[in-house]
Short mmCIF file of N, CA and C in Angstrom, two decimals:
data_model
loop_
_atom_site.label_atom_id
_atom_site.label_comp_id
_atom_site.label_asym_id
_atom_site.label_seq_id
_atom_site.Cartn_x
_atom_site.Cartn_y
_atom_site.Cartn_z
N MET P 1 0.66 13.49 -1.25
CA MET P 1 -0.49 12.82 -0.68
C MET P 1 -1.08 13.76 0.38
N ASP P 2 -2.39 13.92 0.34
CA ASP P 2 -3.01 14.83 1.28
C ASP P 2 -3.47 14.11 2.55
N GLN P 3 -4.01 14.87 3.49
CA GLN P 3 -4.39 14.34 4.80
C GLN P 3 -5.44 13.23 4.70
N ILE P 4 -6.44 13.40 3.86
CA ILE P 4 -7.49 12.39 3.75
C ILE P 4 -6.93 11.07 3.23
N ASP P 5 -5.96 11.15 2.32
CA ASP P 5 -5.32 9.93 1.82
C ASP P 5 -4.55 9.23 2.94
N ARG P 6 -3.83 9.99 3.73
CA ARG P 6 -3.08 9.40 4.86
C ARG P 6 -4.04 8.77 5.87
N GLU P 7 -5.16 9.42 6.13
CA GLU P 7 -6.14 8.88 7.06
C GLU P 7 -6.74 7.58 6.53
N PHE P 8 -7.01 7.53 5.22
CA PHE P 8 -7.53 6.31 4.62
C PHE P 8 -6.52 5.17 4.75
N ILE P 9 -5.27 5.47 4.46
CA ILE P 9 -4.22 4.44 4.56
C ILE P 9 -4.11 3.96 6.00
N ASN P 10 -4.13 4.86 6.97
CA ASN P 10 -4.08 4.45 8.38
C ASN P 10 -5.27 3.58 8.76
N PHE P 11 -6.45 3.96 8.28
CA PHE P 11 -7.65 3.16 8.53
C PHE P 11 -7.51 1.77 7.92
N TYR P 12 -7.06 1.72 6.66
CA TYR P 12 -6.91 0.44 5.98
C TYR P 12 -5.86 -0.44 6.66
N GLN P 13 -4.82 0.18 7.21
CA GLN P 13 -3.81 -0.59 7.94
C GLN P 13 -4.44 -1.25 9.18
N ARG P 14 -5.30 -0.53 9.87
CA ARG P 14 -5.96 -1.10 11.05
C ARG P 14 -6.91 -2.23 10.65
N VAL P 15 -7.67 -2.03 9.59
CA VAL P 15 -8.57 -3.08 9.11
C VAL P 15 -7.76 -4.29 8.65
N GLY P 16 -6.70 -4.03 7.89
CA GLY P 16 -5.85 -5.12 7.41
C GLY P 16 -5.24 -5.91 8.56
N LYS P 17 -4.80 -5.21 9.59
CA LYS P 17 -4.23 -5.89 10.76
C LYS P 17 -5.26 -6.79 11.42
N ALA P 18 -6.50 -6.33 11.49
CA ALA P 18 -7.56 -7.13 12.09
C ALA P 18 -7.81 -8.42 11.30
N TYR P 19 -7.50 -8.39 10.00
CA TYR P 19 -7.67 -9.57 9.15
C TYR P 19 -6.37 -10.31 8.90
N GLY P 20 -5.32 -9.98 9.65
CA GLY P 20 -4.06 -10.70 9.56
C GLY P 20 -3.14 -10.23 8.45
N MET P 21 -3.41 -9.07 7.88
CA MET P 21 -2.57 -8.54 6.81
C MET P 21 -1.41 -7.75 7.42
N ASP P 22 -0.21 -7.91 6.88
CA ASP P 22 0.92 -7.15 7.40
C ASP P 22 0.82 -5.69 6.97
N SER P 23 1.58 -4.84 7.63
CA SER P 23 1.52 -3.40 7.41
C SER P 23 1.88 -3.00 5.99
N LEU P 24 2.91 -3.60 5.43
CA LEU P 24 3.32 -3.24 4.08
C LEU P 24 2.24 -3.60 3.06
N THR P 25 1.69 -4.79 3.17
CA THR P 25 0.64 -5.21 2.25
C THR P 25 -0.55 -4.27 2.31
N SER P 26 -1.02 -3.98 3.51
CA SER P 26 -2.19 -3.12 3.65
C SER P 26 -1.90 -1.71 3.15
N THR P 27 -0.68 -1.23 3.35
CA THR P 27 -0.32 0.10 2.87
C THR P 27 -0.31 0.13 1.34
N ILE P 28 0.27 -0.87 0.72
CA ILE P 28 0.33 -0.92 -0.74
C ILE P 28 -1.08 -1.00 -1.32
N VAL P 29 -1.91 -1.87 -0.78
CA VAL P 29 -3.27 -2.02 -1.30
C VAL P 29 -4.06 -0.72 -1.15
N ALA P 30 -3.96 -0.08 0.01
CA ALA P 30 -4.67 1.18 0.24
C ALA P 30 -4.15 2.26 -0.70
N ARG P 31 -2.85 2.34 -0.85
CA ARG P 31 -2.25 3.37 -1.71
C ARG P 31 -2.69 3.20 -3.16
N LEU P 32 -2.72 1.97 -3.62
CA LEU P 32 -3.14 1.71 -5.00
C LEU P 32 -4.64 1.96 -5.18
N PHE P 33 -5.41 1.75 -4.13
CA PHE P 33 -6.84 1.99 -4.19
C PHE P 33 -7.16 3.47 -4.40
N ILE P 34 -6.42 4.34 -3.72
CA ILE P 34 -6.71 5.77 -3.80
C ILE P 34 -6.04 6.47 -4.99
N GLU P 35 -5.09 5.80 -5.62
CA GLU P 35 -4.35 6.42 -6.73
C GLU P 35 -5.06 6.17 -8.05
N PRO P 36 -5.47 7.23 -8.76
CA PRO P 36 -6.15 7.03 -10.04
C PRO P 36 -5.21 6.59 -11.17
N GLY P 37 -3.93 6.87 -11.04
CA GLY P 37 -2.97 6.51 -12.07
C GLY P 37 -2.03 5.43 -11.59
N GLU P 38 -0.95 5.28 -12.31
CA GLU P 38 0.05 4.29 -11.96
C GLU P 38 0.96 4.82 -10.85
N VAL P 39 1.45 3.89 -10.04
CA VAL P 39 2.40 4.21 -8.97
C VAL P 39 3.58 3.27 -9.15
N SER P 40 4.78 3.82 -9.18
CA SER P 40 5.96 2.98 -9.35
C SER P 40 6.33 2.31 -8.03
N ILE P 41 7.05 1.22 -8.14
CA ILE P 41 7.54 0.53 -6.94
C ILE P 41 8.47 1.45 -6.17
N LYS P 42 9.24 2.24 -6.89
CA LYS P 42 10.15 3.18 -6.23
C LYS P 42 9.36 4.20 -5.41
N GLU P 43 8.26 4.72 -5.96
CA GLU P 43 7.41 5.66 -5.21
C GLU P 43 6.84 5.00 -3.96
N LEU P 44 6.37 3.76 -4.11
CA LEU P 44 5.82 3.04 -2.95
C LEU P 44 6.89 2.85 -1.88
N ALA P 45 8.09 2.52 -2.29
CA ALA P 45 9.19 2.33 -1.34
C ALA P 45 9.49 3.64 -0.60
N GLU P 46 9.54 4.73 -1.33
CA GLU P 46 9.83 6.03 -0.71
C GLU P 46 8.72 6.44 0.25
N GLU P 47 7.48 6.23 -0.14
CA GLU P 47 6.34 6.64 0.69
C GLU P 47 6.20 5.77 1.94
N THR P 48 6.49 4.48 1.82
CA THR P 48 6.30 3.58 2.96
C THR P 48 7.51 3.50 3.88
N GLY P 49 8.68 3.84 3.35
CA GLY P 49 9.90 3.71 4.14
C GLY P 49 10.49 2.32 4.11
N TYR P 50 9.87 1.42 3.35
CA TYR P 50 10.41 0.07 3.18
C TYR P 50 11.42 0.08 2.04
N SER P 51 12.26 -0.93 2.01
CA SER P 51 13.26 -1.01 0.94
C SER P 51 12.58 -1.34 -0.39
N LEU P 52 13.27 -0.98 -1.45
CA LEU P 52 12.79 -1.27 -2.80
C LEU P 52 12.59 -2.78 -2.97
N ALA P 53 13.49 -3.56 -2.43
CA ALA P 53 13.40 -5.02 -2.54
C ALA P 53 12.16 -5.55 -1.80
N SER P 54 11.89 -5.03 -0.62
CA SER P 54 10.72 -5.47 0.15
C SER P 54 9.42 -5.15 -0.58
N VAL P 55 9.34 -3.94 -1.11
CA VAL P 55 8.13 -3.54 -1.83
C VAL P 55 7.99 -4.36 -3.11
N SER P 56 9.07 -4.56 -3.81
CA SER P 56 9.04 -5.35 -5.04
C SER P 56 8.57 -6.78 -4.77
N ASN P 57 9.09 -7.39 -3.72
CA ASN P 57 8.67 -8.75 -3.36
C ASN P 57 7.19 -8.80 -2.99
N LYS P 58 6.72 -7.81 -2.24
CA LYS P 58 5.33 -7.78 -1.83
C LYS P 58 4.41 -7.59 -3.04
N VAL P 59 4.81 -6.73 -3.97
CA VAL P 59 4.03 -6.51 -5.18
C VAL P 59 3.94 -7.81 -5.99
N ARG P 60 5.04 -8.53 -6.08
CA ARG P 60 5.03 -9.81 -6.79
C ARG P 60 4.08 -10.81 -6.13
N GLN P 61 3.99 -10.77 -4.81
CA GLN P 61 3.06 -11.65 -4.10
C GLN P 61 1.61 -11.24 -4.33
N LEU P 62 1.37 -9.94 -4.46
CA LEU P 62 0.01 -9.44 -4.65
C LEU P 62 -0.50 -9.59 -6.08
N GLU P 63 0.38 -9.61 -7.05
CA GLU P 63 -0.02 -9.67 -8.46
C GLU P 63 -0.97 -10.82 -8.78
N PRO P 64 -0.69 -12.04 -8.36
CA PRO P 64 -1.59 -13.15 -8.71
C PRO P 64 -3.00 -13.01 -8.12
N SER P 65 -3.12 -12.24 -7.03
CA SER P 65 -4.43 -12.09 -6.40
C SER P 65 -5.28 -11.02 -7.08
N GLY P 66 -4.70 -10.32 -8.06
CA GLY P 66 -5.45 -9.33 -8.80
C GLY P 66 -5.39 -7.92 -8.27
N PHE P 67 -4.61 -7.68 -7.22
CA PHE P 67 -4.49 -6.33 -6.68
C PHE P 67 -3.72 -5.42 -7.60
N MET P 68 -2.87 -5.96 -8.43
CA MET P 68 -2.01 -5.14 -9.29
C MET P 68 -2.55 -5.14 -10.69
#
């Protein structure tokens, strides 16, 4: 991930926080927005520093809303 991607994710985290979104959710949404291909849950866990279980649970929560 390059610098501009990290800056976008940081920006999206601040915007998400302003709207009551937790850090993990905003990071996942931002990461998926900038990624043209598929991203595995394992990759998201490694990049965010959250556990595989936490990322998996968050992804399951986001799926019905159409983010996934």
